[in-house]
Short mmCIF file of C-alpha atoms in Angstrom, two decimals:
data_model
loop_
_atom_site.label_atom_id
_atom_site.label_comp_id
_atom_site.label_asym_id
_atom_site.label_seq_id
_atom_site.Cartn_x
_atom_site.Cartn_y
_atom_site.Cartn_z
CA MET A 1 103.65 8.18 -2.97
CA SER A 2 103.49 8.99 -6.91
CA THR A 3 101.53 12.04 -7.21
CA GLU A 4 102.67 13.14 -10.74
CA ASN A 5 100.45 10.80 -12.73
CA LYS A 6 97.36 11.60 -10.62
CA ALA A 7 95.43 13.13 -13.29
CA LYS A 8 95.51 9.75 -15.27
CA GLU A 9 95.14 7.62 -12.27
CA PRO A 10 91.41 6.34 -11.75
CA LEU A 11 89.80 7.47 -8.68
CA PHE A 12 89.64 3.81 -7.04
CA SER A 13 92.92 2.63 -8.21
CA THR A 14 94.13 -0.46 -6.13
CA LYS A 15 96.67 2.25 -4.46
CA ASN A 16 93.98 4.21 -3.43
CA LEU A 17 92.01 1.25 -2.28
CA LYS A 18 94.54 0.22 -0.21
CA LEU A 19 94.56 3.17 2.00
CA ILE A 20 91.22 2.13 3.11
CA THR A 21 91.94 -1.54 3.53
CA LYS A 22 95.08 -1.10 5.33
CA GLN A 23 94.03 0.71 8.11
CA LEU A 24 91.34 -2.15 9.10
CA ASN A 25 94.26 -4.84 9.89
CA LEU A 26 97.62 -4.02 9.33
CA SER A 27 97.86 -0.55 10.25
CA ASN A 28 94.95 -0.06 12.51
CA PRO A 29 94.74 2.96 14.23
CA ILE A 30 93.98 1.69 17.62
CA THR A 31 95.50 -1.69 17.85
CA VAL A 32 98.82 -1.24 16.08
CA GLN A 33 99.23 2.69 15.81
CA VAL A 34 97.95 3.20 19.28
CA LEU A 35 95.93 6.26 18.48
CA GLY A 36 92.71 7.76 19.93
CA ILE A 37 92.33 5.17 22.75
CA CYS A 38 90.90 7.51 25.15
CA SER A 39 87.63 8.04 23.58
CA ALA A 40 87.49 4.44 22.11
CA LEU A 41 87.46 3.23 25.70
CA ALA A 42 85.22 5.46 27.30
CA VAL A 43 82.04 5.52 24.97
CA THR A 44 81.97 1.56 24.53
CA ALA A 45 79.67 0.45 27.30
CA LYS A 46 76.84 0.55 24.91
CA LEU A 47 76.66 -0.09 21.01
CA MET A 48 74.50 3.06 20.35
CA PRO A 49 76.98 5.81 21.55
CA ALA A 50 80.05 3.86 20.08
CA ILE A 51 78.32 3.85 16.51
CA VAL A 52 77.52 7.58 16.88
CA MET A 53 80.89 8.26 17.93
CA SER A 54 82.57 6.46 15.26
CA ILE A 55 80.55 8.46 12.72
CA SER A 56 81.45 11.61 14.25
CA VAL A 57 85.00 10.76 14.29
CA LEU A 58 84.59 9.61 10.30
CA VAL A 59 83.13 13.09 9.46
CA VAL A 60 85.63 15.02 11.49
CA LEU A 61 88.79 13.17 9.88
CA ALA A 62 87.79 13.05 6.60
CA ALA A 63 86.65 16.73 6.60
CA SER A 64 89.89 17.96 8.21
CA ASN A 65 92.07 15.92 6.16
CA VAL A 66 90.61 17.35 3.26
CA VAL A 67 90.72 20.91 4.32
CA ILE A 68 94.30 20.41 5.53
CA ALA A 69 95.29 18.77 2.28
CA LEU A 70 93.97 21.96 0.39
CA LEU A 71 95.90 24.19 2.72
CA ARG A 72 98.98 22.26 2.98
CA LYS A 73 101.16 24.52 0.74
CA GLY A 74 99.96 27.67 2.60
CA ILE A 75 100.82 26.62 6.29
CA PRO A 76 104.01 27.73 7.64
CA PRO A 77 105.72 24.89 9.50
CA ARG A 78 106.24 26.63 12.80
CA ILE A 79 102.60 27.26 13.44
CA ARG A 80 100.92 23.97 11.61
CA ILE A 81 99.82 22.67 15.03
CA ILE A 82 97.87 25.50 15.93
CA VAL A 83 96.29 25.72 12.36
CA GLN A 84 95.34 22.08 12.52
CA LEU A 85 93.87 22.31 16.01
CA VAL A 86 91.73 25.24 14.62
CA VAL A 87 90.38 23.43 11.87
CA ILE A 88 89.86 20.21 13.74
CA ALA A 89 88.02 22.31 16.58
CA THR A 90 85.68 23.94 13.73
CA MET A 91 84.58 20.71 12.55
CA VAL A 92 83.95 19.41 15.94
CA ILE A 93 81.84 22.17 16.87
CA LEU A 94 79.94 21.62 13.91
CA VAL A 95 79.39 17.88 14.69
CA ASP A 96 78.67 18.54 18.28
CA GLN A 97 76.03 21.05 17.31
CA VAL A 98 74.47 18.66 14.78
CA LEU A 99 74.31 15.71 17.59
CA LYS A 100 72.61 18.13 20.02
CA ALA A 101 70.11 18.89 17.48
CA PHE A 102 69.21 15.45 16.47
CA VAL A 103 70.35 12.91 18.64
CA TYR A 104 70.26 14.61 22.01
CA ASP A 105 70.13 11.79 24.44
CA VAL A 106 73.33 10.25 23.05
CA SER A 107 74.90 13.37 22.93
CA LYS A 108 74.30 13.76 26.65
CA GLN A 109 75.69 10.02 27.10
CA LEU A 110 78.89 11.21 25.17
CA SER A 111 78.97 14.24 27.34
CA VAL A 112 82.65 15.71 26.98
CA PHE A 113 83.77 12.90 24.75
CA VAL A 114 82.53 14.98 21.51
CA GLY A 115 84.69 17.90 22.73
CA LEU A 116 87.54 15.46 23.06
CA ILE A 117 87.47 14.38 19.53
CA ILE A 118 89.69 17.65 18.85
CA THR A 119 92.40 16.05 21.11
CA ASN A 120 92.05 12.46 19.68
CA CYS A 121 95.38 11.75 18.52
CA ILE A 122 94.16 9.88 15.36
CA ILE A 123 93.15 13.11 13.68
CA MET A 124 96.31 15.09 14.77
CA GLY A 125 98.42 11.99 14.05
CA ARG A 126 96.79 11.64 10.28
CA LEU A 127 96.89 15.32 9.68
CA GLU A 128 100.60 15.52 10.69
CA ALA A 129 101.58 12.03 8.85
CA PHE A 130 99.54 12.31 5.74
CA ALA A 131 97.17 15.29 5.00
CA MET A 132 100.09 17.46 5.16
CA SER A 133 102.14 15.73 2.35
CA ASN A 134 99.28 14.51 -0.07
CA LYS A 135 96.51 15.53 -2.30
CA PRO A 136 93.12 15.89 -1.01
CA TRP A 137 91.53 12.82 -2.73
CA PRO A 138 94.19 10.27 -1.22
CA ALA A 139 93.88 12.35 1.89
CA PHE A 140 90.20 11.97 2.05
CA LEU A 141 90.26 8.08 1.57
CA ASP A 142 92.86 8.01 4.15
CA GLY A 143 90.84 9.66 6.49
CA ILE A 144 87.83 7.13 5.73
CA GLY A 145 89.94 4.17 6.18
CA ASN A 146 91.28 5.40 9.55
CA ALA A 147 87.98 6.26 10.72
CA LEU A 148 86.46 2.81 9.68
CA GLY A 149 89.37 0.90 11.26
CA TYR A 150 88.92 3.10 14.49
CA GLY A 151 85.11 2.37 14.04
CA VAL A 152 85.63 -1.49 13.64
CA ILE A 153 87.37 -1.67 16.92
CA LEU A 154 84.87 0.52 18.53
CA VAL A 155 81.92 -1.41 17.58
CA MET A 156 83.72 -4.84 18.43
CA ILE A 157 84.35 -3.66 22.07
CA ALA A 158 80.86 -2.22 22.68
CA PHE A 159 79.19 -5.50 21.03
CA LEU A 160 81.11 -7.80 23.59
CA ARG A 161 80.54 -5.22 26.52
CA GLU A 162 76.90 -4.62 25.82
CA LEU A 163 76.19 -8.25 25.10
CA PHE A 164 77.63 -9.49 28.30
CA GLY A 165 77.22 -6.46 30.34
CA SER A 166 73.48 -5.79 30.02
CA GLY A 167 72.36 -8.83 27.88
CA THR A 168 71.01 -6.35 25.19
CA LEU A 169 72.20 -4.91 21.68
CA LEU A 170 71.05 -1.29 20.64
CA ASP A 171 68.87 -1.61 23.60
CA PHE A 172 67.05 -4.80 22.33
CA ARG A 173 67.28 -7.81 24.52
CA ILE A 174 69.23 -10.35 22.93
CA ILE A 175 70.03 -13.05 25.68
CA PRO A 176 66.25 -14.43 26.44
CA GLN A 177 64.18 -14.11 29.61
CA GLY A 178 64.26 -17.74 30.16
CA PHE A 179 68.17 -17.86 30.64
CA TYR A 180 67.73 -15.45 33.68
CA ASP A 181 64.88 -17.61 35.05
CA PHE A 182 67.70 -20.41 35.15
CA GLY A 183 69.90 -18.15 37.10
CA TYR A 184 71.95 -16.46 34.27
CA VAL A 185 73.27 -13.06 35.66
CA ASN A 186 74.46 -10.24 33.77
CA ASN A 187 78.37 -9.84 34.10
CA GLY A 188 78.42 -6.26 35.73
CA LEU A 189 81.98 -6.09 35.45
CA MET A 190 81.79 -5.56 31.64
CA ILE A 191 80.20 -2.42 32.22
CA LEU A 192 82.73 -0.90 34.17
CA PRO A 193 85.61 1.24 32.70
CA PRO A 194 88.54 -1.27 33.49
CA MET A 195 86.96 -4.10 31.45
CA ALA A 196 87.39 -1.90 28.25
CA LEU A 197 90.95 -1.97 28.68
CA ILE A 198 91.15 -5.90 29.16
CA THR A 199 88.99 -6.19 26.36
CA VAL A 200 91.14 -4.11 24.15
CA GLY A 201 94.13 -6.16 25.18
CA VAL A 202 92.20 -9.63 24.41
CA ILE A 203 91.38 -7.81 20.73
CA ILE A 204 94.96 -7.11 20.40
CA TRP A 205 96.19 -10.61 21.42
CA VAL A 206 93.52 -12.62 18.98
CA GLN A 207 94.64 -10.02 16.28
CA ARG A 208 98.49 -10.70 16.56
CA TYR A 209 98.19 -14.17 17.19
CA TYR A 210 96.87 -14.31 13.46
CA THR A 211 98.94 -11.65 11.82
CA ARG A 212 102.31 -12.65 13.13
CA GLU A 213 104.50 -9.66 11.75
CA LEU A 214 102.69 -7.24 14.28
CA ILE A 215 104.39 -9.17 17.27
CA GLU A 216 106.72 -6.69 19.00
CA GLU A 217 110.24 -7.65 20.40
CA ASN A 218 111.42 -7.46 24.13
CA MET B 1 88.56 25.16 52.85
CA GLN B 2 87.59 21.30 53.59
CA GLU B 3 85.81 21.34 50.05
CA ILE B 4 88.91 22.33 48.29
CA PHE B 5 90.92 19.65 50.05
CA ASN B 6 88.18 17.13 49.38
CA ILE B 7 88.15 18.11 45.63
CA PHE B 8 91.82 17.35 45.43
CA ILE B 9 91.64 13.86 46.80
CA LYS B 10 88.65 13.26 44.82
CA SER B 11 90.26 14.11 41.49
CA ILE B 12 93.58 11.99 42.45
CA PHE B 13 91.69 8.77 43.48
CA ILE B 14 88.28 8.48 42.80
CA ASP B 15 87.65 10.38 39.47
CA ASN B 16 91.33 9.62 38.31
CA MET B 17 92.02 10.82 34.69
CA VAL B 18 93.40 7.49 33.52
CA PHE B 19 91.56 4.69 35.13
CA ALA B 20 88.12 6.24 35.58
CA TYR B 21 88.03 8.53 32.29
CA PHE B 22 90.70 6.91 30.21
CA LEU B 23 92.06 10.50 29.40
CA GLY B 24 95.65 11.08 28.02
CA MET B 25 95.85 7.40 27.20
CA CYS B 26 97.75 7.91 23.90
CA SER B 27 100.81 9.46 25.78
CA TYR B 28 100.36 7.26 28.76
CA LEU B 29 100.96 4.08 26.57
CA ALA B 30 103.39 5.85 24.35
CA VAL B 31 105.73 7.34 26.69
CA SER B 32 105.57 4.58 29.99
CA LYS B 33 108.82 2.76 28.81
CA THR B 34 110.93 3.98 31.58
CA VAL B 35 110.25 5.73 34.87
CA ASN B 36 112.59 8.50 34.36
CA THR B 37 110.69 9.83 31.19
CA SER B 38 107.34 9.14 32.48
CA VAL B 39 108.24 11.23 35.94
CA GLY B 40 109.20 14.10 33.39
CA LEU B 41 105.83 13.86 31.77
CA GLY B 42 103.85 13.32 34.45
CA LEU B 43 105.32 16.70 36.32
CA ALA B 44 104.84 18.59 33.12
CA VAL B 45 100.96 17.44 32.95
CA VAL B 46 100.69 18.44 36.87
CA PHE B 47 102.06 21.75 36.00
CA VAL B 48 99.92 22.65 32.77
CA LEU B 49 96.79 21.34 34.04
CA GLY B 50 97.27 23.42 37.42
CA ILE B 51 97.60 26.48 34.98
CA THR B 52 95.12 25.87 32.24
CA VAL B 53 92.24 24.87 34.24
CA PRO B 54 91.96 28.04 36.48
CA VAL B 55 92.58 30.10 33.27
CA ASP B 56 89.58 28.39 31.32
CA TYR B 57 87.64 28.67 34.60
CA LEU B 58 87.91 32.53 34.35
CA LEU B 59 87.16 32.34 30.71
CA ASN B 60 84.14 30.43 31.38
CA GLU B 61 82.92 32.46 34.30
CA TYR B 62 83.29 36.10 32.69
CA VAL B 63 82.99 35.22 28.78
CA LEU B 64 81.53 32.18 27.84
CA LYS B 65 78.61 31.52 29.95
CA GLU B 66 75.00 32.83 29.08
CA GLY B 67 74.59 36.07 30.55
CA THR B 68 78.14 36.86 32.22
CA MET B 69 79.40 39.33 29.42
CA ILE B 70 77.25 41.83 31.67
CA TRP B 71 80.52 43.46 32.93
CA LEU B 72 80.99 44.89 29.45
CA GLY B 73 77.74 46.64 29.69
CA PRO B 74 73.87 46.19 29.93
CA GLU B 75 73.48 45.33 26.28
CA PHE B 76 75.71 42.18 26.53
CA ALA B 77 73.26 40.53 29.12
CA ASP B 78 72.11 37.85 26.84
CA VAL B 79 74.85 36.91 24.85
CA ASP B 80 75.27 33.07 24.84
CA LEU B 81 78.98 31.94 23.65
CA SER B 82 78.93 28.74 25.11
CA PHE B 83 79.20 27.27 21.75
CA LEU B 84 82.70 28.57 21.29
CA SER B 85 84.15 26.96 24.24
CA PHE B 86 86.11 23.99 22.49
CA ILE B 87 87.92 26.43 20.07
CA LEU B 88 88.54 28.90 23.05
CA PHE B 89 89.76 26.24 25.40
CA ILE B 90 92.10 24.54 23.15
CA ALA B 91 93.52 27.86 21.99
CA ILE B 92 94.13 28.88 25.65
CA ILE B 93 95.91 25.47 26.20
CA ALA B 94 98.12 25.49 23.19
CA SER B 95 99.16 29.29 24.12
CA MET B 96 99.67 28.27 27.61
CA VAL B 97 101.60 25.38 27.01
CA GLN B 98 103.75 27.51 24.53
CA LEU B 99 104.19 30.07 27.36
CA VAL B 100 104.89 27.65 29.93
CA GLU B 101 107.47 26.26 27.51
CA MET B 102 109.22 29.76 27.40
CA ILE B 103 109.20 30.45 31.05
CA VAL B 104 110.53 27.25 32.02
CA GLU B 105 113.17 27.58 29.36
CA LYS B 106 114.24 31.04 30.48
CA PHE B 107 114.22 30.61 34.35
CA THR B 108 114.97 26.99 34.93
CA PRO B 109 117.08 25.42 32.27
CA ALA B 110 117.81 22.15 33.84
CA LEU B 111 113.93 21.46 34.30
CA TYR B 112 113.46 22.51 30.77
CA SER B 113 116.04 19.92 29.33
CA SER B 114 114.61 17.38 31.41
CA LEU B 115 111.11 18.04 30.03
CA GLY B 116 112.56 18.35 26.61
CA ILE B 117 110.22 17.39 23.92
CA PHE B 118 107.32 16.49 26.36
CA LEU B 119 106.07 20.28 26.92
CA PRO B 120 104.70 20.60 23.26
CA LEU B 121 103.46 17.09 23.27
CA ILE B 122 101.33 18.08 25.99
CA ALA B 123 99.09 20.56 23.95
CA VAL B 124 97.32 17.64 22.32
CA ASN B 125 97.22 15.47 25.42
CA CYS B 126 93.47 14.75 25.98
CA ALA B 127 93.64 14.96 29.71
CA ILE B 128 94.66 18.67 29.48
CA LEU B 129 91.55 19.53 27.26
CA GLY B 130 89.36 16.86 29.38
CA GLY B 131 90.27 18.79 32.68
CA SER B 132 88.91 22.06 31.32
CA LEU B 133 85.54 20.13 29.88
CA PHE B 134 84.92 18.53 33.29
CA MET B 135 85.54 21.66 34.98
CA GLN B 136 82.76 23.41 32.72
CA GLU B 137 80.38 20.36 33.18
CA ARG B 138 80.57 20.17 36.93
CA GLU B 139 80.27 24.02 37.58
CA TYR B 140 82.83 24.63 40.44
CA GLN B 141 81.91 27.42 42.74
CA ASN B 142 85.12 29.41 42.78
CA ILE B 143 88.55 29.81 41.27
CA ALA B 144 90.43 27.84 44.06
CA GLU B 145 88.08 24.81 43.65
CA ALA B 146 88.98 24.80 39.99
CA THR B 147 92.59 24.92 40.62
CA SER B 148 92.38 22.08 43.14
CA PHE B 149 90.59 20.16 40.73
CA GLY B 150 93.30 20.91 38.00
CA LEU B 151 96.18 20.32 40.42
CA GLY B 152 94.49 16.86 41.57
CA SER B 153 93.75 15.41 38.45
CA GLY B 154 97.45 16.05 37.24
CA VAL B 155 98.81 14.36 40.39
CA GLY B 156 96.44 11.51 39.60
CA TRP B 157 97.67 11.11 36.08
CA PHE B 158 101.38 11.40 37.41
CA LEU B 159 100.52 8.54 39.76
CA ALA B 160 99.45 6.19 36.91
CA ILE B 161 101.93 6.92 34.57
CA VAL B 162 104.95 6.36 36.91
CA GLY B 163 103.09 2.95 38.36
CA ILE B 164 102.64 1.60 34.79
CA ALA B 165 106.12 2.55 33.82
CA ALA B 166 107.55 0.71 36.95
CA ILE B 167 105.46 -2.40 36.22
CA ARG B 168 106.77 -2.45 32.64
CA GLU B 169 110.16 -2.05 33.46
CA LYS B 170 109.83 -5.24 35.59
CA ILE B 171 107.72 -7.03 32.97
CA ARG B 172 110.51 -6.92 30.66
CA TYR B 173 112.03 -10.03 32.59
CA SER B 174 108.77 -12.18 32.39
CA ASN B 175 107.76 -14.60 29.89
CA VAL B 176 104.62 -13.23 27.99
CA PRO B 177 102.91 -14.80 25.27
CA PRO B 178 104.51 -13.50 21.93
CA ALA B 179 101.22 -12.07 20.65
CA LEU B 180 100.58 -10.17 23.83
CA ARG B 181 104.06 -8.63 24.33
CA GLY B 182 104.14 -4.94 24.15
CA LEU B 183 100.76 -3.17 23.96
CA GLY B 184 98.45 -6.11 24.72
CA ILE B 185 99.91 -6.66 28.02
CA THR B 186 100.04 -2.94 28.75
CA PHE B 187 96.28 -2.77 28.49
CA ILE B 188 95.37 -5.72 30.47
CA ILE B 189 97.82 -4.20 33.38
CA THR B 190 96.20 -0.84 33.14
CA GLY B 191 92.71 -2.61 33.40
CA LEU B 192 93.92 -4.35 36.33
CA MET B 193 95.12 -1.31 37.95
CA GLY B 194 91.92 0.17 37.20
CA ILE B 195 90.12 -2.49 39.31
CA ALA B 196 92.54 -1.89 42.06
CA PHE B 197 91.72 2.04 41.88
CA MET B 198 87.97 1.49 42.07
CA SER B 199 88.37 0.35 45.68
CA PHE B 200 88.60 3.85 46.40
CA LEU B 201 85.02 4.41 45.12
CA GLY B 202 83.78 3.45 48.65
CA ILE B 203 85.33 6.81 50.12
CA LYS B 204 82.47 9.24 50.84
CA LEU B 205 83.85 12.79 50.66
#
């Protein structure tokens, strides 16, 4: 990471753009770095909560990355975890209050999982690994990139689960009534928690099949 | 008394932290490579959940809930601090973990060296904060119920991580498709274990 010639470097240089694009596949937070699994699985029975969750994580991650990157020289290393948690918790409280004010139904569905963004390991992990040692602008891009990588997987899982589990997308009926008349039945298993895990497993399988360098030994 | 026992059993099997709510998945996936380490982490989680849930319960009952500050005097009767619960809970958890770490180090050095790095990691385990948030949402009646919920959730998490670690030790000898090795197969096994745990749903307590 060369930060010396930052002043001359354009805001959207290739290196900076790479911070975003890399997270979508090669170092995707969920399927490769294994961060932030808890919330990814719990909120994906329907598409709407998944999208709201992704946006909340995007806001919290980008904002706390920037704040920590600004403060990085002033944080004593021994108490950095507490400082990071306080910054994250403040952002999450803001997001929680906004959600309660504008999309109350979705915020009820997400229940404790908005609060659990605090302990979402993506945020802690990126603060620790990136924001503590980089300038605010790259940290901001890194936050956006990771949150997008997270959001893509979330939306993919929620799309599959809602389509096959309830036959709807964003509560609009997709599978026509005619199918049901011929005896098509919604797959109730897709709504249940364990299928979220199996869906992620299959997504990882497909991704690694096409990106061979991610395959693990053992 | 029976109610307390029911909550304990319920939080181990029916509302299992890992299989029903996916809490603490990050460390569950990362540390479950061998049985020994996962036993250590599991014990630490039981320990910390058993302490933080009752402490957060007291905090919630006497400080955070609307109107509960009345013990400070009548002028505090309509103070509602519930929007502060996230930040206070996480502060309590982080400091409790620190405290537990120091106590364990002082009095039982053997346990301390076997838990090692796992104790500090627990502060950011979502199962711990999740325990406190569920406690707040479900409105338990007294501190004994909250404690049994905390301990029960911890034991449930312990069972889950030891189970997956044992399976992962065995699966090393199987011929898994290359692209599914490691993470992928672990997810699928966890899903199957979750389906197995769903058979407890029929139990009425």
